[in-house]
mmCIF file with all atom_site columns, C-alpha atoms in Angstrom:
data_model
loop_
_atom_site.group_PDB
_atom_site.id
_atom_site.type_symbol
_atom_site.label_atom_id
_atom_site.label_alt_id
_atom_site.label_comp_id
_atom_site.label_asym_id
_atom_site.label_entity_id
_atom_site.label_seq_id
_atom_site.pdbx_PDB_ins_code
_atom_site.Cartn_x
_atom_site.Cartn_y
_atom_site.Cartn_z
_atom_site.occupancy
_atom_site.B_iso_or_equiv
_atom_site.pdbx_formal_charge
_atom_site.auth_seq_id
_atom_site.auth_comp_id
_atom_site.auth_asym_id
_atom_site.auth_atom_id
_atom_site.pdbx_PDB_model_num
ATOM 1   C CA . UNK A 1 1   ? 17.563 174.988 121.879 1.00 46.00 ? 30  UNK A CA 1
ATOM 2   C CA . UNK A 1 2   ? 17.365 177.090 125.044 1.00 43.00 ? 31  UNK A CA 1
ATOM 3   C CA . UNK A 1 3   ? 20.472 178.605 126.600 1.00 43.00 ? 32  UNK A CA 1
ATOM 4   C CA . UNK A 1 4   ? 20.929 180.737 129.648 1.00 44.00 ? 33  UNK A CA 1
ATOM 5   C CA . UNK A 1 5   ? 19.645 180.685 133.178 1.00 45.00 ? 34  UNK A CA 1
ATOM 6   C CA . UNK A 1 6   ? 16.342 179.192 134.322 1.00 45.00 ? 35  UNK A CA 1
ATOM 7   C CA . UNK A 1 7   ? 14.630 178.673 130.976 1.00 77.00 ? 36  UNK A CA 1
ATOM 8   C CA . UNK A 1 8   ? 11.510 176.682 130.300 1.00 75.00 ? 37  UNK A CA 1
ATOM 9   C CA . UNK A 1 9   ? 11.873 174.168 127.530 1.00 80.00 ? 38  UNK A CA 1
ATOM 10  C CA . UNK A 1 10  ? 8.740  174.184 125.371 1.00 89.00 ? 39  UNK A CA 1
ATOM 11  C CA . UNK A 1 11  ? 8.506  171.005 123.329 1.00 93.00 ? 40  UNK A CA 1
ATOM 12  C CA . UNK A 1 12  ? 6.310  168.111 122.283 1.00 95.00 ? 41  UNK A CA 1
ATOM 13  C CA . UNK A 1 13  ? 6.916  164.723 120.666 1.00 96.00 ? 42  UNK A CA 1
ATOM 14  C CA . UNK A 1 14  ? 5.006  162.723 118.057 1.00 98.00 ? 43  UNK A CA 1
ATOM 15  C CA . UNK A 1 15  ? 5.895  159.031 118.131 1.00 98.00 ? 44  UNK A CA 1
ATOM 16  C CA . UNK A 1 16  ? 6.392  156.509 115.322 1.00 97.00 ? 45  UNK A CA 1
ATOM 17  C CA . UNK A 1 17  ? 6.427  158.996 112.484 1.00 98.00 ? 46  UNK A CA 1
ATOM 18  C CA . UNK A 1 18  ? 6.902  158.212 108.807 1.00 97.00 ? 47  UNK A CA 1
ATOM 19  C CA . UNK A 1 19  ? 10.312 159.829 108.282 1.00 98.00 ? 48  UNK A CA 1
ATOM 20  C CA . UNK A 1 20  ? 10.050 160.105 104.482 1.00 98.00 ? 49  UNK A CA 1
ATOM 21  C CA . UNK A 1 21  ? 6.636  161.787 104.628 1.00 98.00 ? 50  UNK A CA 1
ATOM 22  C CA . UNK A 1 22  ? 7.654  164.083 107.496 1.00 98.00 ? 51  UNK A CA 1
ATOM 23  C CA . UNK A 1 23  ? 10.807 165.238 105.695 1.00 98.00 ? 52  UNK A CA 1
ATOM 24  C CA . UNK A 1 24  ? 8.798  165.804 102.506 1.00 98.00 ? 53  UNK A CA 1
ATOM 25  C CA . UNK A 1 25  ? 6.245  167.972 104.370 1.00 98.00 ? 54  UNK A CA 1
ATOM 26  C CA . UNK A 1 26  ? 8.966  169.940 106.166 1.00 98.00 ? 55  UNK A CA 1
ATOM 27  C CA . UNK A 1 27  ? 10.799 170.679 102.927 1.00 98.00 ? 56  UNK A CA 1
ATOM 28  C CA . UNK A 1 28  ? 7.565  171.617 101.115 1.00 97.00 ? 57  UNK A CA 1
ATOM 29  C CA . UNK A 1 29  ? 6.733  174.199 103.781 1.00 96.00 ? 58  UNK A CA 1
ATOM 30  C CA . UNK A 1 30  ? 10.219 175.699 103.428 1.00 97.00 ? 59  UNK A CA 1
ATOM 31  C CA . UNK A 1 31  ? 11.931 174.344 106.546 1.00 97.00 ? 60  UNK A CA 1
ATOM 32  C CA . UNK A 1 32  ? 15.724 174.532 106.439 1.00 98.00 ? 61  UNK A CA 1
ATOM 33  C CA . UNK A 1 33  ? 17.378 171.092 106.689 1.00 98.00 ? 62  UNK A CA 1
ATOM 34  C CA . UNK A 1 34  ? 20.400 171.299 109.020 1.00 97.00 ? 63  UNK A CA 1
ATOM 35  C CA . UNK A 1 35  ? 21.286 167.655 108.447 1.00 97.00 ? 64  UNK A CA 1
ATOM 36  C CA . UNK A 1 36  ? 21.702 164.631 110.682 1.00 97.00 ? 65  UNK A CA 1
ATOM 37  C CA . UNK A 1 37  ? 24.144 164.157 113.545 1.00 97.00 ? 66  UNK A CA 1
ATOM 38  C CA . UNK A 1 38  ? 24.997 161.385 115.960 1.00 98.00 ? 67  UNK A CA 1
ATOM 39  C CA . UNK A 1 39  ? 24.584 162.635 119.525 1.00 97.00 ? 68  UNK A CA 1
ATOM 40  C CA . UNK A 1 40  ? 26.732 160.933 122.167 1.00 98.00 ? 69  UNK A CA 1
ATOM 41  C CA . UNK A 1 41  ? 25.523 161.548 125.708 1.00 97.00 ? 70  UNK A CA 1
ATOM 42  C CA . UNK A 1 42  ? 26.466 160.747 129.283 1.00 98.00 ? 71  UNK A CA 1
ATOM 43  C CA . UNK A 1 43  ? 23.566 160.898 131.726 1.00 97.00 ? 72  UNK A CA 1
ATOM 44  C CA . UNK A 1 44  ? 24.257 161.918 135.336 1.00 97.00 ? 73  UNK A CA 1
ATOM 45  C CA . UNK A 1 45  ? 22.085 161.541 138.429 1.00 96.00 ? 74  UNK A CA 1
ATOM 46  C CA . UNK A 1 46  ? 22.727 162.084 142.098 1.00 96.00 ? 75  UNK A CA 1
ATOM 47  C CA . UNK A 1 47  ? 24.503 159.149 143.790 1.00 94.00 ? 76  UNK A CA 1
ATOM 48  C CA . UNK A 1 48  ? 21.389 157.706 145.461 1.00 94.00 ? 77  UNK A CA 1
ATOM 49  C CA . UNK A 1 49  ? 19.194 158.237 142.360 1.00 91.00 ? 78  UNK A CA 1
ATOM 50  C CA . UNK A 1 50  ? 16.654 160.469 144.111 1.00 95.00 ? 79  UNK A CA 1
ATOM 51  C CA . UNK A 1 51  ? 16.707 162.551 140.961 1.00 93.00 ? 80  UNK A CA 1
ATOM 52  C CA . UNK A 1 52  ? 14.981 159.758 139.024 1.00 90.00 ? 81  UNK A CA 1
ATOM 53  C CA . UNK A 1 53  ? 11.818 160.220 141.072 1.00 89.00 ? 82  UNK A CA 1
ATOM 54  C CA . UNK A 1 54  ? 12.202 163.997 141.002 1.00 92.00 ? 83  UNK A CA 1
ATOM 55  C CA . UNK A 1 55  ? 12.664 163.926 137.201 1.00 90.00 ? 84  UNK A CA 1
ATOM 56  C CA . UNK A 1 56  ? 16.024 165.699 137.304 1.00 93.00 ? 85  UNK A CA 1
ATOM 57  C CA . UNK A 1 57  ? 19.017 164.911 135.116 1.00 95.00 ? 86  UNK A CA 1
ATOM 58  C CA . UNK A 1 58  ? 22.330 166.364 133.990 1.00 97.00 ? 87  UNK A CA 1
ATOM 59  C CA . UNK A 1 59  ? 23.409 165.474 130.473 1.00 97.00 ? 88  UNK A CA 1
ATOM 60  C CA . UNK A 1 60  ? 26.811 165.881 128.857 1.00 98.00 ? 89  UNK A CA 1
ATOM 61  C CA . UNK A 1 61  ? 26.349 165.775 125.064 1.00 97.00 ? 90  UNK A CA 1
ATOM 62  C CA . UNK A 1 62  ? 28.857 165.604 122.229 1.00 97.00 ? 91  UNK A CA 1
ATOM 63  C CA . UNK A 1 63  ? 27.939 166.242 118.606 1.00 95.00 ? 92  UNK A CA 1
ATOM 64  C CA . UNK A 1 64  ? 30.269 166.634 115.627 1.00 93.00 ? 93  UNK A CA 1
ATOM 65  C CA . UNK A 1 65  ? 29.993 170.422 116.001 1.00 92.00 ? 94  UNK A CA 1
ATOM 66  C CA . UNK A 1 66  ? 29.658 171.160 119.748 1.00 95.00 ? 95  UNK A CA 1
ATOM 67  C CA . UNK A 1 67  ? 29.689 169.902 123.335 1.00 97.00 ? 96  UNK A CA 1
ATOM 68  C CA . UNK A 1 68  ? 26.862 170.789 125.714 1.00 97.00 ? 97  UNK A CA 1
ATOM 69  C CA . UNK A 1 69  ? 26.171 170.503 129.426 1.00 97.00 ? 98  UNK A CA 1
ATOM 70  C CA . UNK A 1 70  ? 22.458 170.482 130.254 1.00 95.00 ? 99  UNK A CA 1
ATOM 71  C CA . UNK A 1 71  ? 20.449 170.372 133.469 1.00 95.00 ? 100 UNK A CA 1
ATOM 72  C CA . UNK A 1 72  ? 16.778 169.375 133.139 1.00 92.00 ? 101 UNK A CA 1
ATOM 73  C CA . UNK A 1 73  ? 14.050 169.237 135.748 1.00 92.00 ? 102 UNK A CA 1
ATOM 74  C CA . UNK A 1 74  ? 10.574 168.174 134.631 1.00 86.00 ? 103 UNK A CA 1
ATOM 75  C CA . UNK A 1 75  ? 7.877  169.406 136.988 1.00 85.00 ? 104 UNK A CA 1
ATOM 76  C CA . UNK A 1 76  ? 4.871  168.314 134.909 1.00 78.00 ? 105 UNK A CA 1
ATOM 77  C CA . UNK A 1 77  ? 4.181  166.618 131.587 1.00 74.00 ? 106 UNK A CA 1
ATOM 78  C CA . UNK A 1 78  ? 3.096  169.614 129.523 1.00 73.00 ? 107 UNK A CA 1
ATOM 79  C CA . UNK A 1 79  ? 4.834  171.350 126.616 1.00 78.00 ? 108 UNK A CA 1
ATOM 80  C CA . UNK A 1 80  ? 6.440  173.844 129.043 1.00 81.00 ? 109 UNK A CA 1
ATOM 81  C CA . UNK A 1 81  ? 6.911  171.498 131.990 1.00 80.00 ? 110 UNK A CA 1
ATOM 82  C CA . UNK A 1 82  ? 10.706 171.261 131.946 1.00 85.00 ? 111 UNK A CA 1
ATOM 83  C CA . UNK A 1 83  ? 13.216 173.705 133.301 1.00 88.00 ? 112 UNK A CA 1
ATOM 84  C CA . UNK A 1 84  ? 16.352 173.552 131.154 1.00 90.00 ? 113 UNK A CA 1
ATOM 85  C CA . UNK A 1 85  ? 19.719 175.195 131.663 1.00 92.00 ? 114 UNK A CA 1
ATOM 86  C CA . UNK A 1 86  ? 22.168 174.485 128.842 1.00 94.00 ? 115 UNK A CA 1
ATOM 87  C CA . UNK A 1 87  ? 25.640 175.737 128.040 1.00 96.00 ? 116 UNK A CA 1
ATOM 88  C CA . UNK A 1 88  ? 28.526 174.921 125.745 1.00 97.00 ? 117 UNK A CA 1
ATOM 89  C CA . UNK A 1 89  ? 31.612 173.363 127.283 1.00 97.00 ? 118 UNK A CA 1
ATOM 90  C CA . UNK A 1 90  ? 35.120 173.131 125.863 1.00 96.00 ? 119 UNK A CA 1
ATOM 91  C CA . UNK A 1 91  ? 36.458 170.032 127.605 1.00 95.00 ? 120 UNK A CA 1
ATOM 92  C CA . UNK A 1 92  ? 34.245 166.972 128.134 1.00 94.00 ? 121 UNK A CA 1
ATOM 93  C CA . UNK A 1 93  ? 36.721 165.177 130.407 1.00 95.00 ? 122 UNK A CA 1
ATOM 94  C CA . UNK A 1 94  ? 37.128 168.184 132.718 1.00 97.00 ? 123 UNK A CA 1
ATOM 95  C CA . UNK A 1 95  ? 33.383 168.782 132.784 1.00 97.00 ? 124 UNK A CA 1
ATOM 96  C CA . UNK A 1 96  ? 32.784 165.131 133.681 1.00 97.00 ? 125 UNK A CA 1
ATOM 97  C CA . UNK A 1 97  ? 35.387 165.410 136.461 1.00 97.00 ? 126 UNK A CA 1
ATOM 98  C CA . UNK A 1 98  ? 33.684 168.534 137.789 1.00 97.00 ? 127 UNK A CA 1
ATOM 99  C CA . UNK A 1 99  ? 30.275 166.836 137.863 1.00 97.00 ? 128 UNK A CA 1
ATOM 100 C CA . UNK A 1 100 ? 31.725 163.825 139.683 1.00 97.00 ? 129 UNK A CA 1
ATOM 101 C CA . UNK A 1 101 ? 33.521 166.102 142.177 1.00 97.00 ? 130 UNK A CA 1
ATOM 102 C CA . UNK A 1 102 ? 30.114 167.661 142.898 1.00 96.00 ? 131 UNK A CA 1
ATOM 103 C CA . UNK A 1 103 ? 28.761 164.200 143.764 1.00 97.00 ? 132 UNK A CA 1
ATOM 104 C CA . UNK A 1 104 ? 26.978 163.342 140.526 1.00 97.00 ? 133 UNK A CA 1
ATOM 105 C CA . UNK A 1 105 ? 27.406 159.894 139.009 1.00 97.00 ? 134 UNK A CA 1
ATOM 106 C CA . UNK A 1 106 ? 27.610 159.008 135.317 1.00 96.00 ? 135 UNK A CA 1
ATOM 107 C CA . UNK A 1 107 ? 24.899 156.337 135.089 1.00 96.00 ? 136 UNK A CA 1
ATOM 108 C CA . UNK A 1 108 ? 24.475 155.812 131.369 1.00 97.00 ? 137 UNK A CA 1
ATOM 109 C CA . UNK A 1 109 ? 26.224 156.420 128.064 1.00 98.00 ? 138 UNK A CA 1
ATOM 110 C CA . UNK A 1 110 ? 23.760 156.656 125.190 1.00 98.00 ? 139 UNK A CA 1
ATOM 111 C CA . UNK A 1 111 ? 23.425 157.644 121.555 1.00 98.00 ? 140 UNK A CA 1
ATOM 112 C CA . UNK A 1 112 ? 20.746 158.905 119.253 1.00 97.00 ? 141 UNK A CA 1
ATOM 113 C CA . UNK A 1 113 ? 20.628 160.126 115.687 1.00 98.00 ? 142 UNK A CA 1
ATOM 114 C CA . UNK A 1 114 ? 19.006 163.509 115.167 1.00 98.00 ? 143 UNK A CA 1
ATOM 115 C CA . UNK A 1 115 ? 18.071 165.308 111.947 1.00 98.00 ? 144 UNK A CA 1
ATOM 116 C CA . UNK A 1 116 ? 17.089 168.932 112.529 1.00 98.00 ? 145 UNK A CA 1
ATOM 117 C CA . UNK A 1 117 ? 14.934 171.317 110.518 1.00 98.00 ? 146 UNK A CA 1
ATOM 118 C CA . UNK A 1 118 ? 14.256 174.992 111.300 1.00 98.00 ? 147 UNK A CA 1
ATOM 119 C CA . UNK A 1 119 ? 11.089 176.829 110.319 1.00 97.00 ? 148 UNK A CA 1
ATOM 120 C CA . UNK A 1 120 ? 9.740  180.147 111.540 1.00 93.00 ? 149 UNK A CA 1
ATOM 121 C CA . UNK A 1 121 ? 11.499 180.025 114.922 1.00 93.00 ? 150 UNK A CA 1
ATOM 122 C CA . UNK A 1 122 ? 10.584 176.381 115.539 1.00 97.00 ? 151 UNK A CA 1
ATOM 123 C CA . UNK A 1 123 ? 12.968 173.416 115.607 1.00 97.00 ? 152 UNK A CA 1
ATOM 124 C CA . UNK A 1 124 ? 11.825 170.048 114.254 1.00 98.00 ? 153 UNK A CA 1
ATOM 125 C CA . UNK A 1 125 ? 14.087 167.161 115.282 1.00 98.00 ? 154 UNK A CA 1
ATOM 126 C CA . UNK A 1 126 ? 13.653 163.656 113.935 1.00 98.00 ? 155 UNK A CA 1
ATOM 127 C CA . UNK A 1 127 ? 15.184 161.443 116.624 1.00 98.00 ? 156 UNK A CA 1
ATOM 128 C CA . UNK A 1 128 ? 16.163 157.792 116.406 1.00 98.00 ? 157 UNK A CA 1
ATOM 129 C CA . UNK A 1 129 ? 17.229 155.789 119.471 1.00 98.00 ? 158 UNK A CA 1
ATOM 130 C CA . UNK A 1 130 ? 18.347 152.147 119.422 1.00 98.00 ? 159 UNK A CA 1
ATOM 131 C CA . UNK A 1 131 ? 15.333 149.795 119.189 1.00 97.00 ? 160 UNK A CA 1
ATOM 132 C CA . UNK A 1 132 ? 12.811 152.689 119.111 1.00 97.00 ? 161 UNK A CA 1
ATOM 133 C CA . UNK A 1 133 ? 10.865 153.829 116.028 1.00 98.00 ? 162 UNK A CA 1
ATOM 134 C CA . UNK A 1 134 ? 11.718 157.365 114.858 1.00 98.00 ? 163 UNK A CA 1
ATOM 135 C CA . UNK A 1 135 ? 9.816  160.211 116.486 1.00 98.00 ? 164 UNK A CA 1
ATOM 136 C CA . UNK A 1 136 ? 9.516  163.936 115.923 1.00 98.00 ? 165 UNK A CA 1
ATOM 137 C CA . UNK A 1 137 ? 10.302 166.506 118.585 1.00 97.00 ? 166 UNK A CA 1
ATOM 138 C CA . UNK A 1 138 ? 8.993  170.023 117.990 1.00 97.00 ? 167 UNK A CA 1
ATOM 139 C CA . UNK A 1 139 ? 10.498 172.785 120.135 1.00 95.00 ? 168 UNK A CA 1
ATOM 140 C CA . UNK A 1 140 ? 9.848  176.496 120.009 1.00 94.00 ? 169 UNK A CA 1
ATOM 141 C CA . UNK A 1 141 ? 9.359  179.732 121.913 1.00 92.00 ? 170 UNK A CA 1
ATOM 142 C CA . UNK A 1 142 ? 5.657  179.131 122.705 1.00 92.00 ? 171 UNK A CA 1
ATOM 143 C CA . UNK A 1 143 ? 3.057  176.383 122.824 1.00 91.00 ? 172 UNK A CA 1
ATOM 144 C CA . UNK A 1 144 ? 1.008  178.291 120.233 1.00 94.00 ? 173 UNK A CA 1
ATOM 145 C CA . UNK A 1 145 ? 3.876  178.250 117.723 1.00 95.00 ? 174 UNK A CA 1
ATOM 146 C CA . UNK A 1 146 ? 4.476  174.548 118.378 1.00 95.00 ? 175 UNK A CA 1
ATOM 147 C CA . UNK A 1 147 ? 0.783  173.773 117.802 1.00 95.00 ? 176 UNK A CA 1
ATOM 148 C CA . UNK A 1 148 ? 0.855  175.825 114.578 1.00 96.00 ? 177 UNK A CA 1
ATOM 149 C CA . UNK A 1 149 ? 3.995  173.979 113.439 1.00 96.00 ? 178 UNK A CA 1
ATOM 150 C CA . UNK A 1 150 ? 2.422  170.580 114.154 1.00 97.00 ? 179 UNK A CA 1
ATOM 151 C CA . UNK A 1 151 ? -0.713 171.585 112.267 1.00 96.00 ? 180 UNK A CA 1
ATOM 152 C CA . UNK A 1 152 ? 1.423  172.802 109.319 1.00 96.00 ? 181 UNK A CA 1
ATOM 153 C CA . UNK A 1 153 ? 2.710  169.251 108.801 1.00 97.00 ? 182 UNK A CA 1
ATOM 154 C CA . UNK A 1 154 ? -0.699 167.697 109.484 1.00 96.00 ? 183 UNK A CA 1
ATOM 155 C CA . UNK A 1 155 ? -0.023 166.266 112.939 1.00 97.00 ? 184 UNK A CA 1
ATOM 156 C CA . UNK A 1 156 ? -2.949 165.845 115.328 1.00 96.00 ? 185 UNK A CA 1
ATOM 157 C CA . UNK A 1 157 ? -2.290 167.502 118.717 1.00 95.00 ? 186 UNK A CA 1
ATOM 158 C CA . UNK A 1 158 ? -4.222 164.712 120.491 1.00 96.00 ? 187 UNK A CA 1
ATOM 159 C CA . UNK A 1 159 ? -1.315 162.392 119.537 1.00 96.00 ? 188 UNK A CA 1
ATOM 160 C CA . UNK A 1 160 ? 1.285  164.633 121.182 1.00 95.00 ? 189 UNK A CA 1
ATOM 161 C CA . UNK A 1 161 ? 3.491  163.282 123.992 1.00 94.00 ? 190 UNK A CA 1
ATOM 162 C CA . UNK A 1 162 ? 4.843  165.613 126.646 1.00 91.00 ? 191 UNK A CA 1
ATOM 163 C CA . UNK A 1 163 ? 6.912  163.293 128.831 1.00 88.00 ? 192 UNK A CA 1
ATOM 164 C CA . UNK A 1 164 ? 10.687 162.935 128.549 1.00 88.00 ? 193 UNK A CA 1
ATOM 165 C CA . UNK A 1 165 ? 12.170 160.545 126.010 1.00 92.00 ? 194 UNK A CA 1
ATOM 166 C CA . UNK A 1 166 ? 13.393 158.364 128.903 1.00 91.00 ? 195 UNK A CA 1
ATOM 167 C CA . UNK A 1 167 ? 9.848  158.104 130.261 1.00 91.00 ? 196 UNK A CA 1
ATOM 168 C CA . UNK A 1 168 ? 8.134  157.157 127.012 1.00 94.00 ? 197 UNK A CA 1
ATOM 169 C CA . UNK A 1 169 ? 10.945 154.794 125.940 1.00 97.00 ? 198 UNK A CA 1
ATOM 170 C CA . UNK A 1 170 ? 10.589 152.910 129.232 1.00 96.00 ? 199 UNK A CA 1
ATOM 171 C CA . UNK A 1 171 ? 6.789  153.005 129.308 1.00 95.00 ? 200 UNK A CA 1
ATOM 172 C CA . UNK A 1 172 ? 5.883  152.362 125.668 1.00 96.00 ? 201 UNK A CA 1
ATOM 173 C CA . UNK A 1 173 ? 8.869  150.379 124.343 1.00 97.00 ? 202 UNK A CA 1
ATOM 174 C CA . UNK A 1 174 ? 9.736  148.568 127.589 1.00 97.00 ? 203 UNK A CA 1
ATOM 175 C CA . UNK A 1 175 ? 13.439 149.445 127.404 1.00 97.00 ? 204 UNK A CA 1
ATOM 176 C CA . UNK A 1 176 ? 14.697 149.818 131.010 1.00 96.00 ? 205 UNK A CA 1
ATOM 177 C CA . UNK A 1 177 ? 16.848 152.915 130.501 1.00 94.00 ? 206 UNK A CA 1
ATOM 178 C CA . UNK A 1 178 ? 17.219 153.613 134.219 1.00 91.00 ? 207 UNK A CA 1
ATOM 179 C CA . UNK A 1 179 ? 18.953 150.275 134.708 1.00 94.00 ? 208 UNK A CA 1
ATOM 180 C CA . UNK A 1 180 ? 21.105 150.358 131.564 1.00 97.00 ? 209 UNK A CA 1
ATOM 181 C CA . UNK A 1 181 ? 24.727 151.539 131.620 1.00 97.00 ? 210 UNK A CA 1
ATOM 182 C CA . UNK A 1 182 ? 25.146 151.543 127.827 1.00 98.00 ? 211 UNK A CA 1
ATOM 183 C CA . UNK A 1 183 ? 22.409 152.371 125.315 1.00 98.00 ? 212 UNK A CA 1
ATOM 184 C CA . UNK A 1 184 ? 24.093 152.795 121.928 1.00 98.00 ? 213 UNK A CA 1
ATOM 185 C CA . UNK A 1 185 ? 23.540 151.533 118.410 1.00 98.00 ? 214 UNK A CA 1
ATOM 186 C CA . UNK A 1 186 ? 26.361 148.991 118.824 1.00 97.00 ? 215 UNK A CA 1
ATOM 187 C CA . UNK A 1 187 ? 25.759 147.883 122.409 1.00 97.00 ? 216 UNK A CA 1
ATOM 188 C CA . UNK A 1 188 ? 22.967 147.780 124.984 1.00 97.00 ? 217 UNK A CA 1
ATOM 189 C CA . UNK A 1 189 ? 23.630 146.567 128.513 1.00 96.00 ? 218 UNK A CA 1
#
């Protein structure tokens, strides 16, 4: 959602949601349904994987409508704990070549399905990864607006998760993302 230089990503996740009920609540409150897309991503780390411990990552993402290059650095597990720099790119192959020339390594190819809703400056994304129950990511311009949005669809803030999707997928669902090369709906290895 953020674009530009040195932005803080402000987001929270609610795990194992009831998709039907969540969509119903979002539509009832007047959220605009932007539809579902398959996101194809390549995850890059530094060659010796120091970035894993430092919680840094570069992601190259392709959707049916755009291609994005994103740098993320999580400094703490709070709604605003991640620095995010994101930009559109025109050529995935050239961008991948540039990243590799800079010494980054493509460690994993992954997919997720995402259905997005917009409401009052807040983005609600229902995400589905292979072998992981659907979860809701709420992202917005402030923690206050995110809390208000969660409350509007009757979510309890004490159930909010602030860590990255990689972290909670590894910790809660025991899927070793950091050692996988492929994490897609058709293949995991």
